[in-house]
């Protein structure tokens, strides 16, 4: 059994369990360690590892009741630390560079951005000495650049795999850098002080799973992939997504013009093809806000577009964490909760506001819509638990996303033979004899989005339903969760196919002719049952997984 113990900010020990490891709470009694719990800090910075604090952060709210001396959990934002020490009798940490490098502050708030189950695995303080290292639980150390505490659990076995898709960051404008790359273009923009060009690696994904009894679905699906021409194309039986670029600009002492588009589907909006920095204008007025992220993507109030567009803006620019975010009108409850999970309390979300003056404004509106690194980072920020594997044998729920209960904002795309479909799925589950249950999804069953995310991740084995926003909840499921989508041929869409494939989730589709103008469908029930029978317990084949795409394929390159 292995444990990963890391030291954060020189004042707190954080614990992450790799697959198969027990949380520290459930391990043996190590009296020499005596780790104490701490609440997360309001201000957390990204650091490398260090045994001696330097320029640290402080949140006085967490001091009361901690005990353990003045250093326990106490860190300061500016100046010299209140106290300084070195770890005594420390375990040797091969491969660990003991150096602390402050990067950028992150603002989180107790009670909104943290989950109790996450706190059970992180947030320990105390003396770390050699007696903690015994034969049964050897200490393994990794060189890690930490992101906010909220997603420390992402530092697991999955990280090396996802590093294949990490973008290359260019921050300097040289004599050979194209003028339209961000570091060069920033020289021409008023009040722009720095910029980054991000180059995202190309990748390929496999096509959907099709029912063996419906060969026409494969033909129909491939015949609609031309609709992805702006971002992907077919190559050797897979969809190839070429290299993409993103841009981040940092402005100082600026405001927004009155014409800044909020919640509008126009080409100049954030994340649209003609997204422009021209709405960011210099201001000589005294700043009203210290740091602001601009996130004026279309329909920012909706969960769907927060996830498929807004989180691209946030994930790409997260190294430039701000205290405020400027977005569109007030969103649905889930959207407000998402902002809080990202560290933005209600009074830190500026809705359709162009009156503020920002000491620093982050512009990240040119980011790829589809990329595995952005998907992974989005999950690590919103729901780090969703990145953790959950044994499929312990997940018993087949979640059906109905559109027939009258709770949808948009009518249509109902399954007209839904009763027969559900009865046959239940019959299959009964026949399997694995105590699996069929449950019809209703978001009103959950007191919060956080509760929904944890429930789905821990319990769901497959998600089934017609194309619609409810399918976005598959985003929180474990990686090997099966997704089956019913797609009306009158309005094909690839959002859930791409989202599932970004996480190596098995995805199946039925291409169905609608029976009316509202895209309602009669589902091929035996085909659905066949897919479930074949794929519920079957892991993805290696040929079905994400792959890096590169122009050269020599084995020595080690591309895949």
Coordinates of C-alpha atoms in Angstrom, one line a residue:
X1 CA 0.0 0.0 0.0
X2 CA 1.5 3.4 -1.0
X3 CA 0.9 6.8 0.3
X4 CA 1.8 10.2 -1.2
X5 CA 2.6 12.8 1.5
X6 CA 3.4 16.3 0.2
X7 CA 4.1 19.5 2.0
X8 CA 2.3 22.6 0.9
X9 CA 3.5 26.2 1.7
X10 CA 5.9 24.8 4.3
X11 CA 3.1 24.7 6.8
X12 CA 0.7 21.9 5.9
X13 CA 1.0 18.3 4.9
X14 CA -1.5 17.2 2.2
X15 CA -2.4 13.6 1.5
X16 CA -3.5 12.0 -1.8
X17 CA -4.4 8.4 -2.2
X18 CA -3.4 6.7 -5.4
X19 CA -5.6 3.8 -6.7
X20 CA -5.9 1.0 -4.2
X21 CA -4.7 3.1 -1.3
X22 CA -6.7 3.8 1.8
X23 CA -7.1 7.4 3.0
X24 CA -4.8 8.3 5.8
X25 CA -7.8 8.3 8.2
X26 CA -8.3 4.6 7.6
X27 CA -4.6 3.6 7.8
X28 CA -2.7 2.4 10.9
X29 CA -2.3 4.5 13.9
X30 CA 0.9 6.5 13.5
X31 CA 1.4 8.3 16.9
X32 CA 4.6 9.9 15.8
X33 CA 2.8 11.8 13.1
X34 CA -0.2 13.2 15.0
X35 CA -1.6 15.1 11.9
X36 CA -4.2 17.7 12.8
X37 CA -7.0 18.9 10.5
X38 CA -7.0 22.4 9.2
X39 CA -9.6 24.4 7.3
X40 CA -8.5 25.4 3.8
X41 CA -7.0 28.8 3.4
X42 CA -9.0 31.6 1.8
X43 CA -6.0 32.5 -0.3
X44 CA -4.0 29.6 -1.7
X45 CA -1.1 30.0 -4.1
X46 CA 0.4 27.5 -6.5
X47 CA 3.8 26.4 -5.1
X48 CA 6.5 23.8 -5.7
X49 CA 7.4 21.8 -2.7
X50 CA 9.4 23.3 0.2
X51 CA 10.4 22.5 3.7
X52 CA 10.8 26.1 4.8
X53 CA 8.2 28.8 4.3
X54 CA 9.1 32.1 2.8
X55 CA 6.5 34.5 1.4
X56 CA 3.4 33.0 2.7
X57 CA -0.3 33.6 3.0
X58 CA -2.6 34.1 6.0
X59 CA -6.2 33.8 6.7
X60 CA -6.9 34.7 10.3
X61 CA -10.3 32.9 10.3
X62 CA -8.7 29.5 10.5
X63 CA -6.5 30.2 13.6
X64 CA -9.1 29.7 16.3
X65 CA -9.1 26.2 17.8
X66 CA -6.3 24.8 15.7
X67 CA -3.7 24.6 18.5
X68 CA -0.2 23.3 17.8
X69 CA 1.6 26.6 18.1
X70 CA 1.8 29.8 16.1
X71 CA 3.0 28.1 12.9
X72 CA 0.1 25.7 12.6
X73 CA -1.9 26.6 9.6
X74 CA -0.7 30.2 9.9
X75 CA 0.7 31.8 6.8
X76 CA 1.1 35.4 5.7
X77 CA 0.5 37.0 2.4
X78 CA 3.3 39.6 2.4
X79 CA 6.6 40.1 4.1
X80 CA 8.5 37.6 6.2
X81 CA 6.7 34.6 7.6
X82 CA 5.5 34.8 11.2
X83 CA 7.5 31.7 11.9
X84 CA 10.0 29.5 10.1
X85 CA 11.3 26.0 10.6
X86 CA 12.7 23.0 8.8
X87 CA 11.3 19.6 9.0
X88 CA 13.2 17.6 11.5
X89 CA 14.4 14.0 10.9
X90 CA 12.6 14.3 7.5
X91 CA 12.3 11.3 5.2
X92 CA 14.5 11.6 2.2
X93 CA 12.4 12.6 -0.8
X94 CA 14.2 11.4 -4.0
X95 CA 13.2 13.4 -7.0
X96 CA 11.8 16.3 -4.9
X97 CA 13.3 19.7 -5.5
X98 CA 12.8 21.4 -2.2
X99 CA 12.0 24.9 -3.5
X100 CA 8.9 27.1 -3.1
X101 CA 7.9 29.2 -6.0
X102 CA 4.9 31.5 -5.4
X103 CA 2.9 32.0 -8.6
X104 CA -0.6 33.5 -8.3
X105 CA -3.1 33.7 -5.5
X106 CA -6.4 31.8 -5.6
X107 CA -9.5 32.9 -3.7
X108 CA -11.6 30.2 -2.3
X109 CA -14.2 30.3 0.5
X110 CA -15.0 27.8 3.2
X111 CA -18.3 26.1 2.8
X112 CA -18.7 26.6 -0.9
X113 CA -15.7 25.4 -2.8
X114 CA -14.8 22.5 -0.5
X115 CA -16.4 19.2 0.2
X116 CA -16.3 17.3 3.4
X117 CA -15.2 14.1 1.7
X118 CA -12.3 16.0 0.0
X119 CA -11.3 17.4 3.4
X120 CA -11.1 13.9 4.8
X121 CA -8.1 13.3 2.5
X122 CA -6.3 16.6 2.6
X123 CA -5.4 19.2 5.2
X124 CA -3.1 17.7 7.8
X125 CA -0.5 19.6 9.8
X126 CA 2.2 18.5 12.2
X127 CA 5.7 17.2 12.4
X128 CA 6.6 14.9 9.5
X129 CA 9.4 12.6 10.8
X130 CA 11.0 9.4 9.8
X131 CA 8.9 7.2 12.1
X132 CA 5.9 7.8 9.7
X133 CA 7.7 5.7 7.1
X134 CA 7.2 2.0 7.8
X135 CA 7.4 -1.1 5.8
X136 CA 3.7 -1.4 5.3
X137 CA 3.2 2.2 4.1
X138 CA 6.3 3.5 2.3
X139 CA 6.3 7.2 1.6
X140 CA 6.5 8.0 -2.1
X141 CA 7.2 11.6 -3.1
X142 CA 6.5 13.3 -6.4
X143 CA 7.6 16.6 -7.8
X144 CA 4.3 18.5 -8.2
X145 CA 3.3 22.1 -9.0
X146 CA 0.2 22.4 -7.0
X147 CA -3.0 23.9 -8.2
X148 CA -5.6 25.2 -5.7
X149 CA -6.4 23.0 -2.7
X150 CA -9.9 22.4 -4.2
X151 CA -8.4 20.0 -6.8
X152 CA -5.4 18.6 -5.1
X153 CA -6.9 15.2 -5.5
X154 CA -6.2 15.4 -9.2
X155 CA -2.5 14.6 -8.5
X156 CA -3.0 10.9 -9.1
X157 CA -2.0 8.2 -11.5
X158 CA -4.0 9.8 -14.2
X159 CA -1.8 12.9 -14.5
X160 CA 1.1 11.4 -16.6
X161 CA -1.5 10.1 -19.1
X162 CA -3.2 13.6 -19.4
X163 CA 0.2 15.4 -19.6
X164 CA 0.4 14.1 -23.2
X165 CA -2.3 16.7 -24.1
X166 CA -0.8 19.6 -22.1
X167 CA -0.5 22.8 -24.3
X168 CA 2.8 24.4 -25.1
X169 CA 2.9 27.9 -23.7
X170 CA 4.8 30.7 -25.5
X171 CA 5.3 33.9 -23.6
X172 CA 8.0 35.7 -25.6
X173 CA 7.9 37.6 -28.9
X174 CA 11.0 36.8 -30.8
X175 CA 12.2 37.7 -34.3
X176 CA 10.6 34.5 -35.7
X177 CA 7.3 34.6 -33.7
X178 CA 4.3 35.3 -35.9
X179 CA 2.9 38.7 -35.3
X180 CA -0.6 37.3 -34.6
X181 CA 0.7 35.2 -31.7
X182 CA -0.4 36.6 -28.4
X183 CA 3.0 37.7 -27.1
X184 CA 3.7 39.8 -30.2
X185 CA 0.1 41.1 -30.7
X186 CA 0.1 42.2 -27.0
X187 CA 2.7 44.8 -27.9
X188 CA 0.1 46.6 -30.1
X189 CA -2.8 46.5 -27.6
X190 CA -3.4 49.4 -25.3
X191 CA -2.5 48.6 -21.6
X192 CA -1.7 44.9 -22.4
X193 CA 1.3 44.0 -20.2
X194 CA 1.7 40.3 -21.0
X195 CA 0.3 37.5 -23.1
X196 CA 0.5 33.8 -23.8
X197 CA 0.0 31.7 -26.9
X198 CA -1.0 28.2 -26.1
X199 CA -0.5 25.4 -28.6
X200 CA -2.8 22.4 -28.0
X201 CA -1.6 19.0 -29.3
X202 CA -3.7 17.3 -32.0
X203 CA -5.5 14.2 -31.0
X204 CA -7.9 11.5 -32.4
X205 CA -11.0 9.8 -31.0
X206 CA -12.8 6.7 -32.0
X207 CA -16.3 6.7 -33.5
X208 CA -19.3 5.8 -31.4
X209 CA -20.5 2.3 -30.5
X210 CA -23.3 1.2 -32.8
X211 CA -25.9 -1.5 -32.3
X212 CA -25.0 -4.6 -34.4
X213 CA -28.6 -4.8 -35.5
X214 CA -28.5 -1.2 -36.8
X215 CA -25.7 -0.9 -39.4
X216 CA -27.5 2.1 -40.9
X217 CA -26.6 4.1 -37.7
X218 CA -22.9 4.0 -38.5
X219 CA -23.5 5.2 -42.1
X220 CA -25.8 8.0 -41.0
X221 CA -23.4 9.1 -38.3
X222 CA -20.4 9.3 -40.6
X223 CA -22.5 11.1 -43.2
X224 CA -23.2 13.9 -40.6
X225 CA -19.6 14.4 -39.4
X226 CA -19.1 17.1 -42.1
X227 CA -20.8 19.4 -39.6
X228 CA -17.6 19.2 -37.5
X229 CA -15.5 20.6 -40.4
X230 CA -14.3 23.6 -38.4
X231 CA -12.7 21.4 -35.7
X232 CA -12.3 17.8 -36.9
X233 CA -12.2 15.4 -39.9
X234 CA -12.2 11.7 -40.6
X235 CA -8.8 10.0 -40.8
X236 CA -8.2 6.2 -40.9
X237 CA -11.6 5.5 -39.3
X238 CA -11.2 8.0 -36.4
X239 CA -12.0 11.7 -36.0
X240 CA -8.8 13.8 -36.0
X241 CA -8.7 17.1 -34.2
X242 CA -5.8 19.1 -35.5
X243 CA -3.5 21.3 -33.4
X244 CA -5.4 24.3 -31.9
X245 CA -4.3 27.6 -30.5
X246 CA -5.5 29.6 -27.5
X247 CA -4.6 33.1 -26.3
X248 CA -4.4 34.8 -22.9
X249 CA -3.9 38.6 -22.4
X250 CA -3.2 40.4 -19.2
X251 CA -4.4 44.1 -19.2
X252 CA -3.8 46.7 -16.5
X253 CA -6.0 49.7 -15.5
X254 CA -8.8 48.9 -18.0
X255 CA -12.6 48.8 -18.2
X256 CA -15.1 47.4 -20.7
X257 CA -16.8 49.4 -23.4
X258 CA -20.6 49.8 -23.3
X259 CA -20.8 47.7 -26.4
X260 CA -19.3 44.6 -24.8
X261 CA -21.5 41.7 -25.8
X262 CA -23.0 39.7 -22.9
X263 CA -25.1 36.5 -23.5
X264 CA -25.2 37.2 -27.2
X265 CA -24.7 34.7 -30.0
X266 CA -22.7 36.9 -32.2
X267 CA -19.3 36.2 -33.8
X268 CA -17.6 38.9 -31.6
X269 CA -18.6 37.2 -28.3
X270 CA -16.2 35.4 -26.1
X271 CA -15.3 31.9 -27.5
X272 CA -16.7 32.8 -30.9
X273 CA -14.7 33.0 -34.1
X274 CA -14.3 36.7 -34.2
X275 CA -13.8 37.2 -30.4
X276 CA -12.0 40.5 -30.0
X277 CA -10.1 42.4 -27.3
X278 CA -11.3 45.7 -28.6
X279 CA -14.0 45.8 -25.9
X280 CA -11.2 46.2 -23.3
X281 CA -10.4 49.9 -23.1
X282 CA -7.9 51.8 -21.0
X283 CA -9.1 53.9 -18.0
X284 CA -7.5 56.7 -16.1
X285 CA -10.0 56.3 -13.2
X286 CA -9.1 54.8 -9.9
X287 CA -9.5 51.0 -10.0
X288 CA -12.6 49.6 -8.3
X289 CA -11.6 46.0 -8.6
X290 CA -8.1 44.5 -8.2
X291 CA -8.4 41.5 -10.7
X292 CA -11.2 40.4 -13.0
X293 CA -11.6 37.5 -15.4
X294 CA -13.7 38.4 -18.5
X295 CA -16.1 35.5 -19.3
X296 CA -18.8 37.1 -21.6
X297 CA -19.6 33.9 -23.5
X298 CA -23.1 33.4 -25.0
X299 CA -25.9 32.4 -22.7
X300 CA -23.6 32.4 -19.7
X301 CA -26.6 31.9 -17.4
X302 CA -27.2 28.3 -18.7
X303 CA -25.5 25.2 -17.3
X304 CA -24.9 23.9 -20.8
X305 CA -23.0 26.8 -22.1
X306 CA -21.2 27.4 -18.8
X307 CA -19.8 23.9 -19.2
X308 CA -19.1 23.8 -22.9
X309 CA -17.8 27.4 -23.3
X310 CA -17.4 29.2 -20.0
X311 CA -15.2 26.5 -18.5
X312 CA -12.9 26.7 -21.5
X313 CA -12.2 30.3 -20.6
X314 CA -11.7 29.5 -16.9
X315 CA -9.6 26.3 -17.4
X316 CA -7.3 27.9 -19.9
X317 CA -6.5 30.9 -17.8
X318 CA -6.6 29.3 -14.3
X319 CA -2.9 30.1 -13.7
X320 CA -4.0 33.8 -13.7
X321 CA -6.6 33.4 -11.0
X322 CA -8.6 36.5 -10.2
X323 CA -10.7 37.8 -7.4
X324 CA -13.7 38.7 -9.6
X325 CA -15.3 37.4 -12.8
X326 CA -17.3 39.5 -15.3
X327 CA -20.0 37.5 -17.0
X328 CA -23.6 37.9 -18.3
X329 CA -26.9 38.0 -16.5
X330 CA -27.5 36.0 -13.3
X331 CA -27.5 32.4 -14.0
X332 CA -29.4 29.3 -13.0
X333 CA -28.8 28.0 -9.5
X334 CA -26.3 25.4 -10.8
X335 CA -24.3 28.1 -12.6
X336 CA -24.0 30.2 -9.4
X337 CA -22.9 27.1 -7.6
X338 CA -20.3 26.4 -10.2
X339 CA -18.9 30.0 -9.8
X340 CA -18.7 29.4 -6.0
X341 CA -16.8 26.1 -6.5
X342 CA -14.3 28.1 -8.6
X343 CA -13.8 30.5 -5.7
X344 CA -16.1 33.3 -6.8
X345 CA -18.7 34.1 -4.1
X346 CA -21.9 35.8 -5.2
X347 CA -20.5 39.3 -4.6
X348 CA -17.5 38.5 -6.7
X349 CA -19.5 37.7 -9.9
X350 CA -20.1 40.9 -11.9
X351 CA -23.2 40.5 -14.0
X352 CA -23.3 42.4 -17.3
X353 CA -21.3 45.2 -15.7
X354 CA -19.2 47.6 -17.7
X355 CA -18.8 50.2 -15.0
X356 CA -15.9 48.7 -13.1
X357 CA -12.2 49.6 -13.5
X358 CA -9.8 46.7 -13.1
X359 CA -6.3 46.9 -11.9
X360 CA -5.8 43.7 -13.8
X361 CA -8.1 42.1 -16.4
X362 CA -7.6 38.6 -17.8
X363 CA -8.8 38.0 -21.3
X364 CA -9.0 34.3 -22.3
X365 CA -11.7 34.2 -24.9
X366 CA -9.8 32.4 -27.6
X367 CA -9.7 28.8 -26.4
X368 CA -10.5 25.5 -28.2
X369 CA -14.0 24.2 -27.7
X370 CA -12.9 20.6 -27.7
X371 CA -9.7 19.4 -26.1
X372 CA -9.0 16.6 -23.5
X373 CA -6.6 18.8 -21.4
X374 CA -9.3 21.5 -21.0
X375 CA -11.9 18.8 -20.1
X376 CA -9.6 17.3 -17.5
X377 CA -8.7 20.7 -16.0
X378 CA -12.4 21.8 -15.9
X379 CA -13.2 18.6 -13.9
X380 CA -10.3 19.2 -11.6
X381 CA -11.7 22.6 -10.8
X382 CA -15.4 21.9 -10.5
X383 CA -15.5 18.3 -9.3
X384 CA -12.1 16.7 -8.5
X385 CA -13.8 13.7 -7.1
X386 CA -15.1 12.9 -10.6
X387 CA -11.5 12.2 -11.7
X388 CA -11.2 9.4 -9.1
X389 CA -11.9 5.8 -10.2
X390 CA -14.8 4.0 -8.7
X391 CA -15.0 0.3 -9.0
X392 CA -17.7 -0.5 -11.5
X393 CA -19.0 -3.4 -9.4
X394 CA -20.0 -1.0 -6.7
X395 CA -22.0 1.3 -9.0
X396 CA -25.5 -0.1 -9.5
X397 CA -27.5 2.7 -11.1
X398 CA -28.6 3.0 -14.7
X399 CA -29.7 6.6 -15.0
X400 CA -32.3 7.4 -17.6
X401 CA -32.7 11.1 -18.7
X402 CA -36.3 11.5 -19.6
X403 CA -37.7 14.5 -21.5
X404 CA -41.3 13.4 -20.9
X405 CA -41.8 14.8 -17.3
X406 CA -42.6 18.4 -18.3
X407 CA -39.5 19.8 -16.5
X408 CA -37.5 20.7 -19.6
X409 CA -37.1 24.3 -20.8
X410 CA -37.4 23.2 -24.4
X411 CA -40.1 20.9 -25.6
X412 CA -39.6 18.0 -28.0
X413 CA -37.1 15.1 -28.4
X414 CA -39.3 12.9 -26.2
X415 CA -39.2 9.1 -26.5
X416 CA -42.8 8.1 -27.3
X417 CA -42.3 4.4 -26.4
X418 CA -40.5 5.3 -23.2
X419 CA -42.6 2.9 -21.0
X420 CA -41.7 -0.1 -23.1
X421 CA -38.1 1.0 -23.2
X422 CA -37.9 1.3 -19.4
X423 CA -39.7 -2.0 -18.8
X424 CA -37.3 -3.9 -21.1
X425 CA -34.2 -2.2 -19.5
X426 CA -35.5 -3.2 -16.1
X427 CA -36.1 -6.8 -17.3
X428 CA -32.5 -6.9 -18.5
X429 CA -31.2 -5.7 -15.1
X430 CA -33.3 -8.3 -13.3
X431 CA -31.9 -11.0 -15.6
X432 CA -28.3 -10.0 -14.9
X433 CA -28.9 -10.5 -11.2
X434 CA -26.4 -7.9 -10.0
X435 CA -28.7 -5.8 -8.0
X436 CA -28.6 -3.0 -10.5
X437 CA -31.3 -0.4 -10.5
X438 CA -33.0 1.8 -13.2
X439 CA -33.6 5.3 -12.0
X440 CA -35.3 8.2 -13.8
X441 CA -33.2 11.4 -13.3
X442 CA -34.8 14.4 -11.7
X443 CA -32.5 17.3 -10.7
X444 CA -35.0 18.3 -8.0
X445 CA -34.1 15.2 -6.1
X446 CA -30.8 16.8 -5.2
X447 CA -30.4 19.7 -2.7
X448 CA -27.3 21.1 -4.5
X449 CA -25.2 20.6 -7.6
X450 CA -22.5 19.3 -5.4
X451 CA -24.7 16.6 -4.0
X452 CA -25.7 15.7 -7.6
X453 CA -22.1 15.4 -8.8
X454 CA -21.1 13.2 -5.9
X455 CA -24.1 11.0 -6.2
X456 CA -23.7 10.5 -10.0
X457 CA -19.9 9.8 -9.6
X458 CA -20.3 7.2 -6.9
X459 CA -23.4 5.3 -8.1
X460 CA -24.0 5.6 -11.8
X461 CA -22.9 2.8 -14.2
X462 CA -24.6 4.0 -17.4
X463 CA -26.5 7.1 -18.6
X464 CA -29.2 6.7 -21.2
X465 CA -31.5 9.2 -22.9
X466 CA -32.5 11.4 -25.8
X467 CA -30.3 14.3 -26.8
X468 CA -30.8 17.1 -24.3
X469 CA -29.1 19.2 -21.6
X470 CA -29.7 16.5 -18.9
X471 CA -27.1 14.4 -20.5
X472 CA -24.5 17.0 -19.4
X473 CA -24.7 15.3 -16.0
X474 CA -22.7 12.3 -17.4
X475 CA -19.8 14.7 -17.0
X476 CA -19.6 13.9 -13.3
X477 CA -19.6 10.1 -13.8
X478 CA -16.5 7.9 -13.5
X479 CA -14.4 7.4 -16.5
X480 CA -15.7 4.0 -17.6
X481 CA -19.4 5.0 -17.4
X482 CA -21.4 4.0 -20.5
X483 CA -23.4 6.8 -22.3
X484 CA -26.2 5.9 -24.8
X485 CA -27.7 8.8 -26.7
X486 CA -30.8 8.8 -28.9
X487 CA -30.2 11.3 -31.7
X488 CA -32.9 12.6 -34.0
X489 CA -31.6 12.7 -37.5
X490 CA -33.4 16.0 -38.0
X491 CA -30.9 17.8 -35.6
X492 CA -27.7 15.8 -35.2
X493 CA -25.3 17.1 -32.6
X494 CA -21.9 15.9 -31.4
X495 CA -21.6 17.6 -28.0
X496 CA -22.0 14.5 -25.9
X497 CA -20.0 12.2 -28.2
X498 CA -17.1 14.6 -27.9
X499 CA -17.5 15.2 -24.2
X500 CA -17.6 11.4 -23.5
X501 CA -14.6 10.7 -25.7
X502 CA -12.6 13.5 -24.0
X503 CA -12.8 11.3 -20.9
X504 CA -12.4 7.9 -22.5
X505 CA -16.1 7.1 -21.7
X506 CA -17.8 4.5 -23.9
X507 CA -20.4 6.3 -26.0
X508 CA -23.1 4.7 -28.1
X509 CA -25.7 6.4 -30.4
X510 CA -28.9 5.5 -32.1
X511 CA -29.6 7.7 -35.1
X512 CA -33.4 7.9 -35.2
X513 CA -35.8 9.4 -37.6
X514 CA -38.2 11.8 -35.8
X515 CA -42.0 11.2 -36.0
X516 CA -42.9 14.9 -35.9
X517 CA -41.6 18.5 -36.1
X518 CA -40.6 18.5 -32.5
X519 CA -38.0 15.8 -33.1
X520 CA -39.9 13.2 -30.9
X521 CA -38.7 9.6 -31.5
X522 CA -39.7 5.9 -31.3
X523 CA -36.6 4.1 -29.9
X524 CA -35.4 0.7 -31.1
X525 CA -35.8 -1.0 -27.8
X526 CA -34.1 -4.3 -28.6
X527 CA -31.0 -2.3 -29.9
X528 CA -30.7 -0.5 -26.6
X529 CA -31.0 -3.7 -24.7
X530 CA -28.3 -5.3 -26.9
X531 CA -25.9 -2.4 -26.3
X532 CA -26.4 -2.6 -22.6
X533 CA -25.9 -6.3 -22.6
X534 CA -22.7 -6.1 -24.5
X535 CA -21.1 -2.9 -23.0
X536 CA -22.3 -2.5 -19.4
X537 CA -19.3 -4.6 -18.1
X538 CA -16.9 -4.2 -21.0
X539 CA -14.1 -1.7 -20.6
X540 CA -12.9 0.4 -23.5
X541 CA -10.5 -1.3 -25.8
X542 CA -7.2 0.4 -26.3
X543 CA -8.2 1.1 -29.9
X544 CA -11.2 3.1 -28.6
X545 CA -9.2 5.4 -26.4
X546 CA -7.9 9.0 -26.9
X547 CA -4.7 9.2 -28.9
X548 CA -2.2 12.0 -29.6
X549 CA -2.0 12.8 -33.3
X550 CA 1.4 13.8 -34.7
X551 CA 2.7 14.1 -38.2
X552 CA 5.4 11.6 -37.6
X553 CA 4.8 8.1 -36.3
X554 CA 8.2 6.5 -35.7
X555 CA 8.1 4.2 -32.7
X556 CA 11.1 6.1 -31.1
X557 CA 8.9 9.2 -30.7
X558 CA 6.7 7.4 -28.2
X559 CA 3.7 9.5 -29.3
X560 CA 1.1 7.0 -27.9

